[in-house]
Amino acid sequence: MPDSLKSAANGALEPFDRFVETILSFDCDRATRDAFRRLAYRISAEPGESMRLDDSRDSIVFMASGAAKLVAHVSDDRQQVVAFHFAGDLVSVPQRNAHAYELCALTHSVALAFPAAAYMALADAEPALLRTMIDRTLLALNRSREKSVALGRKTAPERVTGFIASMADRIGTREGAGCTIRLPMSRRDIADSLGLTIETVSRQFTDLRGEGVIETSGRSAVRVPNLAALRARAAGPNGPAD
Amino acid sequence: MPDSLKSAANGALEPFDRFVETILSFDCDRATRDAFRRLAYRISAEPGESMRLDDSRDSIVFMASGAAKLVAHVSDDRQQVVAFHFAGDLVSVPQRNAHAYELCALTHSVALAFPAAAYMALADAEPALLRTMIDRTLLALNRSREKSVALGRKTAPERVTGFIASMADRIGTREGAGCTIRLPMSRRDIADSLGLTIETVSRQFTDLRGEGVIETSGRSAVRVPNLAALRARAAGPNGPAD
DNA sequence: CGCGCACTTGAACATGGTCAAAGGGCGTGG
DNA sequence: CCACGCCCTTTGACCATGTTCAAGTGCGCG
């Protein structure tokens, strides 16, 4: 498949153009932009495929299109999805150390990868970009903290409800008081993200369906008739924590 | 207690001097340094006390001395310790939103707090500082991800062993192949950090003691005769994940 | 020195996991 | 276009890890 066709599917934009538009959206001088272009390498991956990164050093990955999961491998039969990422996201993937991290495509994805050290060296010349990096890293940190709270202190029903609410915010399409979501990840991915098993996730979906909080059609489509009702359930039986 | 005495206990260094030494350790011009000094407000807290931050906006807190826990409150009877922080750490504390976050002293602590937005505005003039901020935020992100892995996919024995190994690295004093740790946090704090109950944590300590992996004296002193043996246990029965 | 609170220990219980099997979406090939 | 079949998902029954509830122990502060 020629690149021209692929970029047409992505809104007629080359991955690097999308990167410039999303990340270098300040007054970035031409030389710097070209330096980033030379540093970047293009990655595309099909569903289930791992994004081939240089795992001998930290990487920074810009998701030009698609959806991916960042997975930490604990042992052969245990893995934890640390985060989900979608088009426009900037993902920091650490060099393999204590746990092996892997960025794995959920749908057909195109991304740009950079060696983190060289990327940061370039960014040093552009304070505006450094600010963007901080803001995005802080966003990732806050999401990660919220995940810790869920994994450490929430029940299975709360985790699943919270997950659906979060996906509604990130990739749902609003419809009045409700929302429709096309989930790109499998029940296993959801389970590995929430620290549960596929069976438990499935049972929670069934319960939510029974209570009319969600409707499903097929494996991936979820409709939330009333977002407020969903969020109320996600906070637990006592309501919001303040 | 006059400030002069307190700073003497902290190695004869005022909190702000410690901040300059640790964070503004690049060639920072005088005007900027003074601007940071005017922006900072000094906080000191005794064990169990919450650090009084302006919770209407994000804060950046520099721990000049002591130890603290960053706690997310889920409901009255459920809380999650999101991170522990020690002298020299820079903590990003979000404005209260979904969950109420609180930075709470474990030992007598002195800190400098800044409104995050104003702090970042000042930092914009100093790329070297922005880099420091990114590096430290990434460190926090990686620690948070590792916590997610532990909370989502590790057993109680693995979590407790991993916790002790982590504390050995951060605040332990090496002694040949071993290490001695003075834990500033209670069993409850450990439990709230690991997503367990105090009883489970206590039982794990008892087991580790029985197997000779740790020795304890009093409530807070832990000696690890062999750090390698501890780390081997922390990785789980299958050994490291690669 | 003695009191209180943190910690430890024990026994019953529950949430979610494991094991097993049936059902159904969705891609493939006819 | 429809039928087949794989594999993801759902459902059910049993089980285990960690929680809950309850009682005892001892560290450390006043």
PDB file of C-alpha atoms (C1' of nucleotides) in Angstrom, chain B residues 155-156 196-197 199-200 203 218-219, chain D residues 17-22 26-28:
ATOM      1  CA  THR B 155       0.446 -10.847  44.769  1.00  0.00           C
ATOM      2  CA  ALA B 156       0.619  -9.583  48.343  1.00  0.00           C
ATOM      3  CA  LEU B 196      -3.735  -4.167  50.895  1.00  0.00           C
ATOM      4  CA  THR B 197      -4.905  -4.149  54.527  1.00  0.00           C
ATOM      5  CA  GLU B 199      -3.254  -7.202  58.564  1.00  0.00           C
ATOM      6  CA  THR B 200      -1.998  -8.546  55.242  1.00  0.00           C
ATOM      7  CA  ARG B 203       1.485 -11.083  57.957  1.00  0.00           C
ATOM      8  CA  GLY B 218      10.963  -1.890  66.919  1.00  0.00           C
ATOM      9  CA  ARG B 219       8.238  -0.625  64.606  1.00  0.00           C
TER      10      ARG B 219
ATOM     11  C1'  DT D  17      -6.182 -15.002  48.076  1.00  0.00           C
ATOM     12  C1'  DG D  18      -6.755 -11.433  50.792  1.00  0.00           C
ATOM     13  C1'  DT D  19     -10.475  -9.053  53.862  1.00  0.00           C
ATOM     14  C1'  DT D  20     -13.112  -8.653  57.873  1.00  0.00           C
ATOM     15  C1'  DC D  21     -13.869  -9.173  62.510  1.00  0.00           C
ATOM     16  C1'  DA D  22     -12.019 -10.055  66.923  1.00  0.00           C
ATOM     17  C1'  DG D  26       4.382  -4.983  72.979  1.00  0.00           C
ATOM     18  C1'  DC D  27       6.629  -0.641  71.575  1.00  0.00           C
ATOM     19  C1'  DG D  28       7.259   3.954  72.736  1.00  0.00           C
TER      20       DG D  28
END
